[in-house]
GROMACS .gro file of N, CA and C in nm:
model
  549
    1LEU      N    1   8.239 -12.222   2.312
    1LEU     CA    2   8.268 -12.362   2.291
    1LEU      C    3   8.285 -12.426   2.428
    2TYR      N    4   8.212 -12.532   2.449
    2TYR     CA    5   8.217 -12.607   2.575
    2TYR      C    6   8.258 -12.750   2.544
    3TYR      N    7   8.354 -12.803   2.620
    3TYR     CA    8   8.388 -12.945   2.607
    3TYR      C    9   8.296 -13.020   2.703
    4LYS      N   10   8.191 -13.078   2.647
    4LYS     CA   11   8.094 -13.152   2.727
    4LYS      C   12   8.155 -13.285   2.770
    5PRO      N   13   8.164 -13.308   2.901
    5PRO     CA   14   8.210 -13.439   2.948
    5PRO      C   15   8.097 -13.543   2.941
    6LEU      N   16   8.133 -13.667   2.955
    6LEU     CA   17   8.035 -13.775   2.965
    6LEU      C   18   7.945 -13.753   3.086
    7GLY      N   19   7.823 -13.802   3.076
    7GLY     CA   20   7.735 -13.806   3.192
    7GLY      C   21   7.651 -13.683   3.216
    8LEU      N   22   7.659 -13.585   3.128
    8LEU     CA   23   7.576 -13.464   3.143
    8LEU      C   24   7.467 -13.464   3.037
    9VAL      N   25   7.349 -13.418   3.076
    9VAL     CA   26   7.236 -13.405   2.984
    9VAL      C   27   7.245 -13.267   2.920
   10THR      N   28   7.220 -13.261   2.789
   10THR     CA   29   7.224 -13.133   2.718
   10THR      C   30   7.085 -13.072   2.717
   11SER      N   31   7.042 -13.027   2.831
   11SER     CA   32   6.914 -12.956   2.844
   11SER      C   33   6.921 -12.869   2.969
   12ALA      N   34   6.825 -12.777   2.980
   12ALA     CA   35   6.826 -12.684   3.092
   12ALA      C   36   6.794 -12.754   3.225
   13SER      N   37   6.710 -12.857   3.218
   13SER     CA   38   6.677 -12.933   3.339
   13SER      C   39   6.649 -13.077   3.297
   14ASP      N   40   6.650 -13.165   3.395
   14ASP     CA   41   6.628 -13.307   3.366
   14ASP      C   42   6.526 -13.363   3.463
   15GLU      N   43   6.421 -13.424   3.410
   15GLU     CA   44   6.314 -13.480   3.494
   15GLU      C   45   6.363 -13.594   3.582
   16LYS      N   46   6.478 -13.655   3.546
   16LYS     CA   47   6.534 -13.764   3.626
   16LYS      C   48   6.636 -13.715   3.728
   17GLY      N   49   6.657 -13.584   3.733
   17GLY     CA   50   6.748 -13.527   3.830
   17GLY      C   51   6.896 -13.542   3.797
   18ARG      N   52   6.928 -13.578   3.672
   18ARG     CA   53   7.068 -13.593   3.634
   18ARG      C   54   7.132 -13.455   3.615
   19ASP      N   55   7.263 -13.451   3.628
   19ASP     CA   56   7.335 -13.326   3.605
   19ASP      C   57   7.323 -13.286   3.459
   20THR      N   58   7.315 -13.155   3.436
   20THR     CA   59   7.305 -13.103   3.301
   20THR      C   60   7.430 -13.022   3.267
   21VAL      N   61   7.444 -12.994   3.140
   21VAL     CA   62   7.551 -12.907   3.094
   21VAL      C   63   7.547 -12.775   3.169
   22PHE      N   64   7.426 -12.722   3.189
   22PHE     CA   65   7.411 -12.591   3.250
   22PHE      C   66   7.444 -12.589   3.398
   23ASP      N   67   7.433 -12.704   3.464
   23ASP     CA   68   7.473 -12.714   3.604
   23ASP      C   69   7.625 -12.702   3.619
   24ASN      N   70   7.696 -12.726   3.511
   24ASN     CA   71   7.841 -12.734   3.518
   24ASN      C   72   7.914 -12.621   3.447
   25LEU      N   73   7.841 -12.521   3.399
   25LEU     CA   74   7.905 -12.407   3.335
   25LEU      C   75   7.958 -12.312   3.441
   26PRO      N   76   8.064 -12.238   3.409
   26PRO     CA   77   8.118 -12.142   3.505
   26PRO      C   78   8.018 -12.030   3.534
   27GLU      N   79   8.029 -11.975   3.653
   27GLU     CA   80   7.945 -11.862   3.693
   27GLU      C   81   7.975 -11.742   3.604
   28GLY      N   82   7.874 -11.657   3.585
   28GLY     CA   83   7.895 -11.532   3.515
   28GLY      C   84   7.872 -11.536   3.365
   29LEU      N   85   7.844 -11.653   3.310
   29LEU     CA   86   7.814 -11.660   3.167
   29LEU      C   87   7.674 -11.603   3.143
   30PRO      N   88   7.652 -11.542   3.027
   30PRO     CA   89   7.515 -11.500   2.996
   30PRO      C   90   7.427 -11.625   2.980
   31ARG      N   91   7.297 -11.606   2.978
   31ARG     CA   92   7.206 -11.719   2.955
   31ARG      C   93   7.229 -11.768   2.812
   32VAL      N   94   7.264 -11.895   2.798
   32VAL     CA   95   7.297 -11.952   2.667
   32VAL      C   96   7.212 -12.076   2.641
   33MET      N   97   7.209 -12.115   2.513
   33MET     CA   98   7.141 -12.237   2.471
   33MET      C   99   7.239 -12.317   2.384
   34PRO      N  100   7.220 -12.449   2.380
   34PRO     CA  101   7.310 -12.530   2.298
   34PRO      C  102   7.271 -12.523   2.151
   35VAL      N  103   7.371 -12.537   2.066
   35VAL     CA  104   7.349 -12.553   1.922
   35VAL      C  105   7.353 -12.703   1.898
   36GLY      N  106   7.236 -12.764   1.885
   36GLY     CA  107   7.229 -12.909   1.876
   36GLY      C  108   7.250 -12.971   2.013
   37ARG      N  109   7.271 -13.101   2.014
   37ARG     CA  110   7.284 -13.173   2.141
   37ARG      C  111   7.391 -13.280   2.128
   38LEU      N  112   7.438 -13.322   2.243
   38LEU     CA  113   7.518 -13.443   2.255
   38LEU      C  114   7.450 -13.525   2.364
   39ASP      N  115   7.432 -13.655   2.339
   39ASP     CA  116   7.360 -13.736   2.438
   39ASP      C  117   7.445 -13.759   2.563
   40LEU      N  118   7.382 -13.817   2.662
   40LEU     CA  119   7.443 -13.841   2.793
   40LEU      C  120   7.578 -13.912   2.782
   41ASN      N  121   7.588 -14.008   2.690
   41ASN     CA  122   7.708 -14.091   2.677
   41ASN      C  123   7.805 -14.043   2.570
   42SER      N  124   7.785 -13.920   2.521
   42SER     CA  125   7.876 -13.860   2.424
   42SER      C  126   7.947 -13.743   2.488
   43GLU      N  127   8.062 -13.710   2.431
   43GLU     CA  128   8.140 -13.598   2.484
   43GLU      C  129   8.190 -13.514   2.368
   44GLY      N  130   8.247 -13.400   2.403
   44GLY     CA  131   8.313 -13.320   2.302
   44GLY      C  132   8.253 -13.183   2.283
   45LEU      N  133   8.275 -13.131   2.164
   45LEU     CA  134   8.244 -12.993   2.130
   45LEU      C  135   8.094 -12.967   2.131
   46LEU      N  136   8.054 -12.870   2.210
   46LEU     CA  137   7.916 -12.824   2.214
   46LEU      C  138   7.920 -12.673   2.206
   47LEU      N  139   7.858 -12.617   2.102
   47LEU     CA  140   7.850 -12.472   2.091
   47LEU      C  141   7.736 -12.422   2.177
   48LEU      N  142   7.760 -12.313   2.244
   48LEU     CA  143   7.658 -12.246   2.326
   48LEU      C  144   7.648 -12.102   2.277
   49THR      N  145   7.526 -12.049   2.274
   49THR     CA  146   7.507 -11.912   2.228
   49THR      C  147   7.390 -11.847   2.299
   50ASP      N  148   7.393 -11.715   2.302
   50ASP     CA  149   7.279 -11.640   2.353
   50ASP      C  150   7.196 -11.584   2.238
   51ASP      N  151   7.228 -11.625   2.115
   51ASP     CA  152   7.157 -11.581   1.994
   51ASP      C  153   7.071 -11.696   1.942
   52GLY      N  154   6.942 -11.693   1.978
   52GLY     CA  155   6.851 -11.802   1.942
   52GLY      C  156   6.837 -11.821   1.792
   53ALA      N  157   6.831 -11.712   1.716
   53ALA     CA  158   6.818 -11.723   1.571
   53ALA      C  159   6.941 -11.790   1.511
   54LEU      N  160   7.059 -11.753   1.559
   54LEU     CA  161   7.182 -11.814   1.511
   54LEU      C  162   7.186 -11.963   1.546
   55ALA      N  163   7.148 -11.997   1.669
   55ALA     CA  164   7.147 -12.137   1.711
   55ALA      C  165   7.057 -12.220   1.619
   56GLN      N  166   6.939 -12.167   1.589
   56GLN     CA  167   6.846 -12.240   1.503
   56GLN      C  168   6.903 -12.259   1.363
   57LYS      N  169   6.965 -12.155   1.308
   57LYS     CA  170   7.023 -12.165   1.173
   57LYS      C  171   7.138 -12.264   1.170
   58LEU      N  172   7.223 -12.260   1.272
   58LEU     CA  173   7.338 -12.351   1.274
   58LEU      C  174   7.296 -12.497   1.287
   59ALA      N  175   7.192 -12.522   1.366
   59ALA     CA  176   7.149 -12.660   1.390
   59ALA      C  177   7.057 -12.714   1.281
   60HIS      N  178   6.998 -12.627   1.201
   60HIS     CA  179   6.901 -12.671   1.100
   60HIS      C  180   6.968 -12.758   0.994
   61PRO      N  181   6.903 -12.868   0.954
   61PRO     CA  182   6.964 -12.958   0.854
   61PRO      C  183   7.001 -12.890   0.723
   62SER      N  184   6.928 -12.786   0.685
   62SER     CA  185   6.957 -12.719   0.558
   62SER      C  186   7.090 -12.644   0.561
   63SER      N  187   7.144 -12.618   0.680
   63SER     CA  188   7.271 -12.545   0.689
   63SER      C  189   7.386 -12.629   0.632
   64GLN      N  190   7.373 -12.761   0.641
   64GLN     CA  191   7.475 -12.854   0.589
   64GLN      C  192   7.614 -12.827   0.648
   65ILE      N  193   7.619 -12.779   0.772
   65ILE     CA  194   7.748 -12.756   0.836
   65ILE      C  195   7.802 -12.891   0.884
   66PRO      N  196   7.924 -12.925   0.841
   66PRO     CA  197   7.978 -13.056   0.878
   66PRO      C  198   8.009 -13.064   1.027
   67ARG      N  199   7.980 -13.181   1.082
   67ARG     CA  200   8.013 -13.212   1.220
   67ARG      C  201   8.105 -13.334   1.217
   68THR      N  202   8.218 -13.324   1.284
   68THR     CA  203   8.317 -13.431   1.280
   68THR      C  204   8.320 -13.501   1.415
   69TYR      N  205   8.322 -13.634   1.409
   69TYR     CA  206   8.322 -13.717   1.529
   69TYR      C  207   8.436 -13.817   1.524
   70ARG      N  208   8.498 -13.840   1.639
   70ARG     CA  209   8.588 -13.954   1.657
   70ARG      C  210   8.503 -14.060   1.724
   71VAL      N  211   8.503 -14.178   1.667
   71VAL     CA  212   8.413 -14.284   1.713
   71VAL      C  213   8.493 -14.411   1.734
   72ARG      N  214   8.473 -14.472   1.850
   72ARG     CA  215   8.530 -14.605   1.875
   72ARG      C  216   8.415 -14.703   1.876
   73VAL      N  217   8.422 -14.802   1.788
   73VAL     CA  218   8.315 -14.901   1.778
   73VAL      C  219   8.370 -15.039   1.808
   74GLY      N  220   8.279 -15.128   1.845
   74GLY     CA  221   8.316 -15.267   1.868
   74GLY      C  222   8.339 -15.337   1.736
   75GLY      N  223   8.442 -15.420   1.731
   75GLY     CA  224   8.471 -15.501   1.613
   75GLY      C  225   8.555 -15.428   1.510
   76ARG      N  226   8.593 -15.505   1.409
   76ARG     CA  227   8.667 -15.449   1.296
   76ARG      C  228   8.566 -15.414   1.188
   77VAL      N  229   8.579 -15.294   1.134
   77VAL     CA  230   8.484 -15.245   1.034
   77VAL      C  231   8.533 -15.286   0.895
   78ALA      N  232   8.452 -15.366   0.825
   78ALA     CA  233   8.488 -15.415   0.693
   78ALA      C  234   8.477 -15.304   0.589
   79LEU      N  235   8.550 -15.321   0.479
   79LEU     CA  236   8.548 -15.225   0.370
   79LEU      C  237   8.407 -15.206   0.316
   80GLU      N  238   8.329 -15.314   0.307
   80GLU     CA  239   8.191 -15.300   0.256
   80GLU      C  240   8.104 -15.217   0.350
   81THR      N  241   8.130 -15.224   0.479
   81THR     CA  242   8.056 -15.141   0.575
   81THR      C  243   8.094 -14.994   0.556
   82LEU      N  244   8.223 -14.968   0.536
   82LEU     CA  245   8.266 -14.830   0.510
   82LEU      C  246   8.198 -14.775   0.386
   83GLU      N  247   8.188 -14.858   0.283
   83GLU     CA  248   8.122 -14.813   0.159
   83GLU      C  249   7.974 -14.785   0.183
   84LYS      N  250   7.909 -14.865   0.267
   84LYS     CA  251   7.769 -14.839   0.301
   84LYS      C  252   7.756 -14.706   0.374
   85LEU      N  253   7.846 -14.682   0.469
   85LEU     CA  254   7.844 -14.556   0.544
   85LEU      C  255   7.865 -14.437   0.450
   86ARG      N  256   7.955 -14.453   0.355
   86ARG     CA  257   7.984 -14.345   0.260
   86ARG      C  258   7.869 -14.323   0.162
   87GLY      N  259   7.795 -14.428   0.134
   87GLY     CA  260   7.685 -14.417   0.038
   87GLY      C  261   7.553 -14.374   0.100
   88GLY      N  262   7.539 -14.395   0.230
   88GLY     CA  263   7.414 -14.361   0.298
   88GLY      C  264   7.307 -14.466   0.269
   89GLY      N  265   7.187 -14.439   0.316
   89GLY     CA  266   7.075 -14.529   0.292
   89GLY      C  267   7.064 -14.644   0.390
   90ILE      N  268   7.141 -14.644   0.498
   90ILE     CA  269   7.132 -14.750   0.599
   90ILE      C  270   7.004 -14.727   0.678
   91VAL      N  271   6.924 -14.831   0.691
   91VAL     CA  272   6.794 -14.820   0.758
   91VAL      C  273   6.815 -14.803   0.908
   92LEU      N  274   6.759 -14.691   0.960
   92LEU     CA  275   6.773 -14.659   1.102
   92LEU      C  276   6.644 -14.685   1.179
   93GLY      N  277   6.537 -14.718   1.111
   93GLY     CA  278   6.407 -14.736   1.174
   93GLY      C  279   6.321 -14.612   1.159
   94ASP      N  280   6.192 -14.626   1.188
   94ASP     CA  281   6.098 -14.514   1.178
   94ASP      C  282   6.105 -14.445   1.043
   95ASP      N  283   6.118 -14.523   0.937
   95ASP     CA  284   6.125 -14.470   0.800
   95ASP      C  285   6.241 -14.373   0.779
   96GLU      N  286   6.347 -14.388   0.855
   96GLU     CA  287   6.466 -14.304   0.842
   96GLU      C  288   6.580 -14.387   0.786
   97THR      N  289   6.659 -14.324   0.700
   97THR     CA  290   6.783 -14.384   0.652
   97THR      C  291   6.896 -14.285   0.674
   98SER      N  292   7.016 -14.337   0.682
   98SER     CA  293   7.133 -14.252   0.706
   98SER      C  294   7.168 -14.173   0.581
   99ASP      N  295   7.229 -14.058   0.603
   99ASP     CA  296   7.285 -13.978   0.496
   99ASP      C  297   7.423 -14.033   0.462
  100PRO      N  298   7.477 -13.997   0.345
  100PRO     CA  299   7.616 -14.034   0.317
  100PRO      C  300   7.711 -13.962   0.412
  101TRP      N  301   7.812 -14.033   0.456
  101TRP     CA  302   7.913 -13.977   0.545
  101TRP      C  303   8.049 -13.979   0.476
  102GLN      N  304   8.138 -13.893   0.524
  102GLN     CA  305   8.279 -13.909   0.497
  102GLN      C  306   8.330 -13.988   0.617
  103VAL      N  307   8.393 -14.100   0.594
  103VAL     CA  308   8.438 -14.181   0.707
  103VAL      C  309   8.571 -14.247   0.674
  104THR      N  310   8.661 -14.244   0.772
  104THR     CA  311   8.792 -14.308   0.757
  104THR      C  312   8.823 -14.389   0.882
  105VAL      N  313   8.899 -14.494   0.862
  105VAL     CA  314   8.946 -14.575   0.975
  105VAL      C  315   9.077 -14.516   1.023
  106ASP      N  316   9.086 -14.490   1.153
  106ASP     CA  317   9.207 -14.433   1.211
  106ASP      C  318   9.296 -14.540   1.272
  107ALA      N  319   9.236 -14.639   1.338
  107ALA     CA  320   9.314 -14.744   1.404
  107ALA      C  321   9.223 -14.862   1.436
  108GLU      N  322   9.284 -14.980   1.438
  108GLU     CA  323   9.213 -15.103   1.480
  108GLU      C  324   9.302 -15.173   1.582
  109SER      N  325   9.242 -15.209   1.696
  109SER     CA  326   9.318 -15.286   1.794
  109SER      C  327   9.223 -15.338   1.900
  110GLY      N  328   9.259 -15.450   1.956
  110GLY     CA  329   9.187 -15.506   2.069
  110GLY      C  330   9.038 -15.524   2.046
  111GLY      N  331   8.999 -15.558   1.924
  111GLY     CA  332   8.857 -15.580   1.896
  111GLY      C  333   8.775 -15.454   1.879
  112HIS      N  334   8.843 -15.340   1.864
  112HIS     CA  335   8.775 -15.212   1.844
  112HIS      C  336   8.833 -15.141   1.723
  113THR      N  337   8.756 -15.050   1.668
  113THR     CA  338   8.802 -14.966   1.558
  113THR      C  339   8.774 -14.820   1.593
  114TRP      N  340   8.876 -14.735   1.574
  114TRP     CA  341   8.858 -14.590   1.585
  114TRP      C  342   8.839 -14.536   1.444
  115LEU      N  343   8.736 -14.454   1.429
  115LEU     CA  344   8.707 -14.393   1.300
  115LEU      C  345   8.686 -14.243   1.317
  116THR      N  346   8.698 -14.171   1.206
  116THR     CA  347   8.657 -14.031   1.200
  116THR      C  348   8.541 -14.026   1.102
  117ALA      N  349   8.429 -13.968   1.147
  117ALA     CA  350   8.309 -13.959   1.064
  117ALA      C  351   8.266 -13.813   1.055
  118VAL      N  352   8.235 -13.770   0.933
  118VAL     CA  353   8.187 -13.634   0.910
  118VAL      C  354   8.045 -13.642   0.857
  119LEU      N  355   7.952 -13.578   0.929
  119LEU     CA  356   7.811 -13.575   0.891
  119LEU      C  357   7.774 -13.430   0.861
  120HIS      N  358   7.671 -13.412   0.780
  120HIS     CA  359   7.632 -13.276   0.744
  120HIS      C  360   7.500 -13.232   0.803
  121ARG      N  361   7.442 -13.312   0.885
  121ARG     CA  362   7.328 -13.268   0.965
  121ARG      C  363   7.326 -13.356   1.089
  122GLY      N  364   7.270 -13.303   1.194
  122GLY     CA  365   7.267 -13.379   1.319
  122GLY      C  366   7.127 -13.426   1.350
  123ARG      N  367   7.107 -13.556   1.343
  123ARG     CA  368   6.977 -13.613   1.382
  123ARG      C  369   6.994 -13.691   1.510
  124TRP      N  370   6.883 -13.714   1.576
  124TRP     CA  371   6.882 -13.782   1.704
  124TRP      C  372   6.962 -13.912   1.699
  125ARG      N  373   7.073 -13.915   1.773
  125ARG     CA  374   7.157 -14.033   1.792
  125ARG      C  375   7.196 -14.100   1.660
  126GLU      N  376   7.213 -14.020   1.556
  126GLU     CA  377   7.239 -14.075   1.423
  126GLU      C  378   7.366 -14.160   1.417
  127VAL      N  379   7.474 -14.113   1.478
  127VAL     CA  380   7.599 -14.190   1.472
  127VAL      C  381   7.580 -14.324   1.542
  128ARG      N  382   7.522 -14.322   1.660
  128ARG     CA  383   7.502 -14.447   1.735
  128ARG      C  384   7.407 -14.542   1.660
  129ARG      N  385   7.296 -14.488   1.612
  129ARG     CA  386   7.198 -14.573   1.544
  129ARG      C  387   7.255 -14.632   1.415
  130THR      N  388   7.334 -14.553   1.344
  130THR     CA  389   7.390 -14.602   1.217
  130THR      C  390   7.491 -14.713   1.241
  131PHE      N  391   7.583 -14.691   1.333
  131PHE     CA  392   7.682 -14.797   1.360
  131PHE      C  393   7.615 -14.921   1.418
  132GLU      N  394   7.515 -14.902   1.503
  132GLU     CA  395   7.440 -15.016   1.557
  132GLU      C  396   7.376 -15.096   1.444
  133ALA      N  397   7.317 -15.027   1.347
  133ALA     CA  398   7.254 -15.093   1.233
  133ALA      C  399   7.356 -15.170   1.150
  134CYS      N  400   7.482 -15.130   1.156
  134CYS     CA  401   7.590 -15.199   1.084
  134CYS      C  402   7.656 -15.308   1.168
  135GLY      N  403   7.606 -15.328   1.291
  135GLY     CA  404   7.661 -15.434   1.376
  135GLY      C  405   7.783 -15.391   1.456
  136HIS      N  406   7.803 -15.262   1.471
  136HIS     CA  407   7.918 -15.210   1.544
  136HIS      C  408   7.873 -15.112   1.652
  137PRO      N  409   7.847 -15.160   1.773
  137PRO     CA  410   7.803 -15.068   1.879
  137PRO      C  411   7.910 -14.965   1.911
  138VAL      N  412   7.866 -14.842   1.934
  138VAL     CA  413   7.957 -14.733   1.967
  138VAL      C  414   8.000 -14.747   2.112
  139ARG      N  415   8.130 -14.746   2.133
  139ARG     CA  416   8.188 -14.754   2.267
  139ARG      C  417   8.229 -14.616   2.320
  140ARG      N  418   8.263 -14.526   2.227
  140ARG     CA  419   8.300 -14.390   2.266
  140ARG      C  420   8.269 -14.299   2.148
  141LEU      N  421   8.217 -14.179   2.178
  141LEU     CA  422   8.178 -14.084   2.074
  141LEU      C  423   8.218 -13.944   2.119
  142ILE      N  424   8.303 -13.880   2.039
  142ILE     CA  425   8.356 -13.748   2.072
  142ILE      C  426   8.336 -13.657   1.950
  143ARG      N  427   8.258 -13.549   1.967
  143ARG     CA  428   8.248 -13.451   1.858
  143ARG      C  429   8.371 -13.361   1.868
  144THR      N  430   8.448 -13.355   1.759
  144THR     CA  431   8.573 -13.279   1.759
  144THR      C  432   8.562 -13.147   1.683
  145HIS      N  433   8.468 -13.138   1.589
  145HIS     CA  434   8.452 -13.017   1.508
  145HIS      C  435   8.305 -12.989   1.482
  146PHE      N  436   8.271 -12.864   1.477
  146PHE     CA  437   8.142 -12.818   1.428
  146PHE      C  438   8.177 -12.714   1.323
  147GLY      N  439   8.171 -12.756   1.196
  147GLY     CA  440   8.218 -12.669   1.088
  147GLY      C  441   8.364 -12.637   1.111
  148PRO      N  442   8.399 -12.508   1.107
  148PRO     CA  443   8.539 -12.467   1.122
  148PRO      C  444   8.586 -12.461   1.267
  149VAL      N  445   8.498 -12.484   1.361
  149VAL     CA  446   8.532 -12.473   1.502
  149VAL      C  447   8.582 -12.610   1.552
  150ALA      N  448   8.702 -12.609   1.611
  150ALA     CA  449   8.765 -12.734   1.655
  150ALA      C  450   8.781 -12.735   1.806
  151LEU      N  451   8.768 -12.855   1.862
  151LEU     CA  452   8.786 -12.875   2.006
  151LEU      C  453   8.930 -12.849   2.050
  152GLU      N  454   9.023 -12.886   1.965
  152GLU     CA  455   9.167 -12.870   1.992
  152GLU      C  456   9.204 -12.939   2.122
  153ASP      N  457   9.287 -12.876   2.205
  153ASP     CA  458   9.335 -12.939   2.328
  153ASP      C  459   9.261 -12.890   2.452
  154GLN      N  460   9.139 -12.849   2.433
  154GLN     CA  461   9.059 -12.796   2.544
  154GLN      C  462   9.029 -12.907   2.644
  155PRO      N  463   9.046 -12.882   2.773
  155PRO     CA  464   9.015 -12.985   2.873
  155PRO      C  465   8.864 -13.005   2.888
  156LYS      N  466   8.827 -13.125   2.930
  156LYS     CA  467   8.685 -13.155   2.954
  156LYS      C  468   8.628 -13.057   3.056
  157GLY      N  469   8.508 -13.010   3.027
  157GLY     CA  470   8.439 -12.918   3.117
  157GLY      C  471   8.476 -12.772   3.099
  158ALA      N  472   8.575 -12.744   3.015
  158ALA     CA  473   8.620 -12.606   2.995
  158ALA      C  474   8.534 -12.535   2.891
  159VAL      N  475   8.524 -12.403   2.906
  159VAL     CA  476   8.451 -12.317   2.815
  159VAL      C  477   8.548 -12.213   2.761
  160ARG      N  478   8.534 -12.181   2.632
  160ARG     CA  479   8.609 -12.069   2.576
  160ARG      C  480   8.521 -11.995   2.477
  161ASN      N  481   8.547 -11.867   2.460
  161ASN     CA  482   8.476 -11.790   2.359
  161ASN      C  483   8.528 -11.828   2.222
  162LEU      N  484   8.440 -11.824   2.123
  162LEU     CA  485   8.485 -11.847   1.986
  162LEU      C  486   8.575 -11.732   1.945
  163ARG      N  487   8.673 -11.766   1.864
  163ARG     CA  488   8.759 -11.664   1.807
  163ARG      C  489   8.680 -11.592   1.697
  164ALA      N  490   8.715 -11.469   1.670
  164ALA     CA  491   8.644 -11.390   1.568
  164ALA      C  492   8.646 -11.463   1.433
  165ARG      N  493   8.758 -11.524   1.398
  165ARG     CA  494   8.767 -11.594   1.268
  165ARG      C  495   8.676 -11.717   1.265
  166GLU      N  496   8.659 -11.784   1.378
  166GLU     CA  497   8.570 -11.900   1.383
  166GLU      C  498   8.424 -11.856   1.361
  167LEU      N  499   8.385 -11.749   1.428
  167LEU     CA  500   8.249 -11.699   1.414
  167LEU      C  501   8.224 -11.650   1.271
  168ARG      N  502   8.321 -11.581   1.213
  168ARG     CA  503   8.308 -11.537   1.073
  168ARG      C  504   8.293 -11.657   0.980
  169ALA      N  505   8.375 -11.759   1.003
  169ALA     CA  506   8.370 -11.878   0.917
  169ALA      C  507   8.235 -11.949   0.930
  170LEU      N  508   8.179 -11.956   1.050
  170LEU     CA  509   8.046 -12.016   1.069
  170LEU      C  510   7.941 -11.936   0.994
  171ARG      N  511   7.946 -11.804   1.008
  171ARG     CA  512   7.848 -11.718   0.939
  171ARG      C  513   7.863 -11.730   0.787
  172ASN      N  514   7.987 -11.742   0.738
  172ASN     CA  515   8.009 -11.761   0.594
  172ASN      C  516   7.951 -11.894   0.547
  173MET      N  517   7.966 -11.999   0.627
  173MET     CA  518   7.908 -12.129   0.591
  173MET      C  519   7.756 -12.119   0.581
  174LEU      N  520   7.696 -12.048   0.676
  174LEU     CA  521   7.551 -12.029   0.671
  174LEU      C  522   7.510 -11.954   0.545
  175ALA      N  523   7.583 -11.850   0.511
  175ALA     CA  524   7.552 -11.772   0.391
  175ALA      C  525   7.567 -11.859   0.266
  176GLN      N  526   7.672 -11.941   0.261
  176GLN     CA  527   7.691 -12.032   0.147
  176GLN      C  528   7.576 -12.131   0.136
  177GLY      N  529   7.533 -12.183   0.251
  177GLY     CA  530   7.422 -12.280   0.252
  177GLY      C  531   7.294 -12.217   0.200
  178ARG      N  532   7.265 -12.094   0.240
  178ARG     CA  533   7.145 -12.025   0.191
  178ARG      C  534   7.156 -11.998   0.041
  179LYS      N  535   7.276 -11.959  -0.003
  179LYS     CA  536   7.297 -11.931  -0.145
  179LYS      C  537   7.277 -12.058  -0.228
  180GLN      N  538   7.331 -12.172  -0.182
  180GLN     CA  539   7.317 -12.298  -0.255
  180GLN      C  540   7.171 -12.346  -0.253
  181ALA      N  541   7.100 -12.321  -0.145
  181ALA     CA  542   6.961 -12.364  -0.137
  181ALA      C  543   6.874 -12.289  -0.237
  182LYS      N  544   6.909 -12.162  -0.266
  182LYS     CA  545   6.833 -12.084  -0.363
  182LYS      C  546   6.860 -12.127  -0.505
  183GLU      N  547   6.979 -12.184  -0.530
  183GLU     CA  548   7.017 -12.223  -0.667
  183GLU      C  549   6.955 -12.351  -0.708
   0.00000   0.00000   0.00000
């Protein structure tokens, strides 16, 4: 588990010469790959693994592993907007619509709203594009959970190994997803 700070690209190299997640990992780690991505302006939990098959399974939309985000958006979010987010179907462009989310308002102040949003698949900039389509630009985006794995109080830029129970819980979620897909 890596707490990705703002301003890093989630790729092995960047054609624009920007710093990457891999430039900032501690020495001595095995060669790892990210499970999914966080964009340059997002921060938070990023899973890294040296198991390519596991990474692909965890990131695949069919896994339905929930990803939880703390989001600060511009403006006050109306109840009807929350219902749209919960129902899905918001037009994102390119013949894409949003999936239903679990979303709650945590706080409103100073012309901003903090929310917690839970998504079950990760698509390119989905949180940002969805809130933008609702008229609420994202000001801050932090992934706090990937399934049962939580960021907790980990400092930005820090890496820790997953606990055995976290890895078991992730593998169980994958097994449940495969079982449900067959039914």
